[in-house]
XYZ file of C-alpha atoms in Angstrom:
156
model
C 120.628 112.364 112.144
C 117.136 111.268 113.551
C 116.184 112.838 117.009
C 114.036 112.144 119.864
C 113.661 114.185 122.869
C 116.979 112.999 124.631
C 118.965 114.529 121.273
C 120.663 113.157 118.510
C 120.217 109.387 118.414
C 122.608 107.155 116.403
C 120.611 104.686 115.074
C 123.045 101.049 114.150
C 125.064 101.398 116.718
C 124.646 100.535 120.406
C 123.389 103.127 122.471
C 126.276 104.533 125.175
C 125.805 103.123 128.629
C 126.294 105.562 131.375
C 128.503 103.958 133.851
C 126.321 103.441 137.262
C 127.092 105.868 140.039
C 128.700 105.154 143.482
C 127.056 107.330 145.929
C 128.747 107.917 149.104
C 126.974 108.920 152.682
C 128.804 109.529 156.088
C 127.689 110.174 159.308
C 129.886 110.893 162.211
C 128.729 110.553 165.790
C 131.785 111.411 167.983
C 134.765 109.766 167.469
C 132.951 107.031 165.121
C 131.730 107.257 161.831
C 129.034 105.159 159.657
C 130.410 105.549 155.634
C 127.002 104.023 153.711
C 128.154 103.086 150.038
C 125.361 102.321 147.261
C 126.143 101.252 143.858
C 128.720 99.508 142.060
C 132.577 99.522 142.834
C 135.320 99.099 140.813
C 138.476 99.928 139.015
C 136.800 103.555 138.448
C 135.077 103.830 142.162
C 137.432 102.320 143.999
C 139.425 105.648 144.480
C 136.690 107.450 145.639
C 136.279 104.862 148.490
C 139.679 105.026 149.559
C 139.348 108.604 149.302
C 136.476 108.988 151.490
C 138.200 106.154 154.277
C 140.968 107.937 154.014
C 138.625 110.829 154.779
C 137.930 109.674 157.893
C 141.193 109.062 159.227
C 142.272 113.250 158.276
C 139.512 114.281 160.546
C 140.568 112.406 163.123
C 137.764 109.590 162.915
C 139.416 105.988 164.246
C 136.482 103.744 164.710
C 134.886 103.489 160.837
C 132.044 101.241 160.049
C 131.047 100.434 155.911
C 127.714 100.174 155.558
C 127.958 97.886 152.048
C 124.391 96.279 152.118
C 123.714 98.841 149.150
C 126.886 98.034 147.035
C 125.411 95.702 143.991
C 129.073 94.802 142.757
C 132.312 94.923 143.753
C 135.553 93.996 142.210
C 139.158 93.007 143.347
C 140.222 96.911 143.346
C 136.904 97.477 145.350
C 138.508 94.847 147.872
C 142.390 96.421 147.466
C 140.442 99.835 148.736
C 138.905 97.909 151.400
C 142.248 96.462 152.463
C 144.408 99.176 151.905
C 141.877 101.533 154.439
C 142.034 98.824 156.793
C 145.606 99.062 157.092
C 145.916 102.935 156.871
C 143.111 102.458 159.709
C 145.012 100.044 162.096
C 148.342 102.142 161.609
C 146.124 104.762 163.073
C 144.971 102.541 165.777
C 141.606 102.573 165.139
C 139.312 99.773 163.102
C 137.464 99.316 160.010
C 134.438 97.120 160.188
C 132.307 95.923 156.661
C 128.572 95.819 157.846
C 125.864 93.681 155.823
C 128.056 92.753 153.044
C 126.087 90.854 149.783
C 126.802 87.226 149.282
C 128.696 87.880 146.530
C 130.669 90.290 148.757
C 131.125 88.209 151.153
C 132.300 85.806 148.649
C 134.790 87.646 147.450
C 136.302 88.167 150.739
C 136.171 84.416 151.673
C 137.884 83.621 148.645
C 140.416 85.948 149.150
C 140.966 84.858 153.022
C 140.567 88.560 153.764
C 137.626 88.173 155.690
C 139.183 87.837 159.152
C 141.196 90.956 158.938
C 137.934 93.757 159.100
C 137.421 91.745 162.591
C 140.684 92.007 164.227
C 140.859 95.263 166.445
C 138.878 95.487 168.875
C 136.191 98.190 169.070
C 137.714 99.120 172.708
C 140.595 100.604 171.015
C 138.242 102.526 168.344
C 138.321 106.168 169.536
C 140.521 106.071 172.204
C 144.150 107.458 171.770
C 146.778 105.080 170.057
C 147.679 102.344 172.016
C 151.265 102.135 173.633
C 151.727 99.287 171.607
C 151.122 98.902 168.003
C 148.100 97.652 166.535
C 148.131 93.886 165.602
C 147.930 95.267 161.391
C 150.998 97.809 161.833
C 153.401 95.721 160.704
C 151.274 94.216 157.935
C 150.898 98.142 156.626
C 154.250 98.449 156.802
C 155.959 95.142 155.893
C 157.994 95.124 152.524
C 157.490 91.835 151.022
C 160.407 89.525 150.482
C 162.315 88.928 147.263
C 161.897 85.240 146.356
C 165.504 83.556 145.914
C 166.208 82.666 142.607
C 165.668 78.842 141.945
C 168.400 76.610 140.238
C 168.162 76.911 136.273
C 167.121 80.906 136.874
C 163.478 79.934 135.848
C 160.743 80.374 138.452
């Protein structure tokens, strides 16, 4: 098999394409914390997102703000990490803001009507202790969704 100074190379067939990288910076300062994310995310990065919001919340961090000017794709399970912190984040009282998001981004948050929801606690409540109340999301993060009656025939 032919070489060149990478190692064996397969010639006839397509050459393997490393999937791109999702890097992953945070810097706290006090009770906030600025999560920059660069690359692509999707059905493979996605966990490492919610991993790292989810992060955030376990050390006690309640006001998080997602740098995503540096993400250069992002899929619906980019979004369902997104949304799923969010909620984890409101449960917690605290709120999860997406800063400088692409157009296509953006887009994809429009589309989904999802777009309102990174705005809706305040960032007076970010950092404080839990409101006495709970958070406007807390029953959207814990709301099981209703079972649709059957229709006549027994065909939806």
């Amino acid at each position: 098999m032919p070489e060149d100074r990478h190692g064996p190379v397969n010639r006839g067939t397509l050459p393997m394409r490393i999937p791109p990288a999702l890097n992953i910076h945070r810097h706290d300062t006090g009770n906030r914390t600025l999560v920059t994310l660069t690359g692509e995310i999707d059905l493979n990065s996605a966990p490492l997102v919610r991993a790292s919001l989810e992060r955030c919340l376990h050390d006690g961090i309640r006001a998080i703000d997602v740098n995503v000017t540096g993400v250069t794709f992002c899929d619906c399970s980019g979004l369902n990490a997104f949304l799923y912190s969010l909620l984890h984040t409101a449960a917690a009282g605290g709120s999860l803001r997406l800063l400088h998001p692409s157009p296509a981004l953006e887009r994809l948050v429009t589309l989904t009507g999802s777009g309102s929801l990174f705005l809706t606690l305040p960032d007076a409540l970010a950092g404080s202790r839990p409101p006495s109340q709970r958070p406007p999301l807390y029953e959207a993060a814990h709301r099981v969704a209703p079972a649709w009656p059957p229709r006549l025939g027994g065909v939806l």
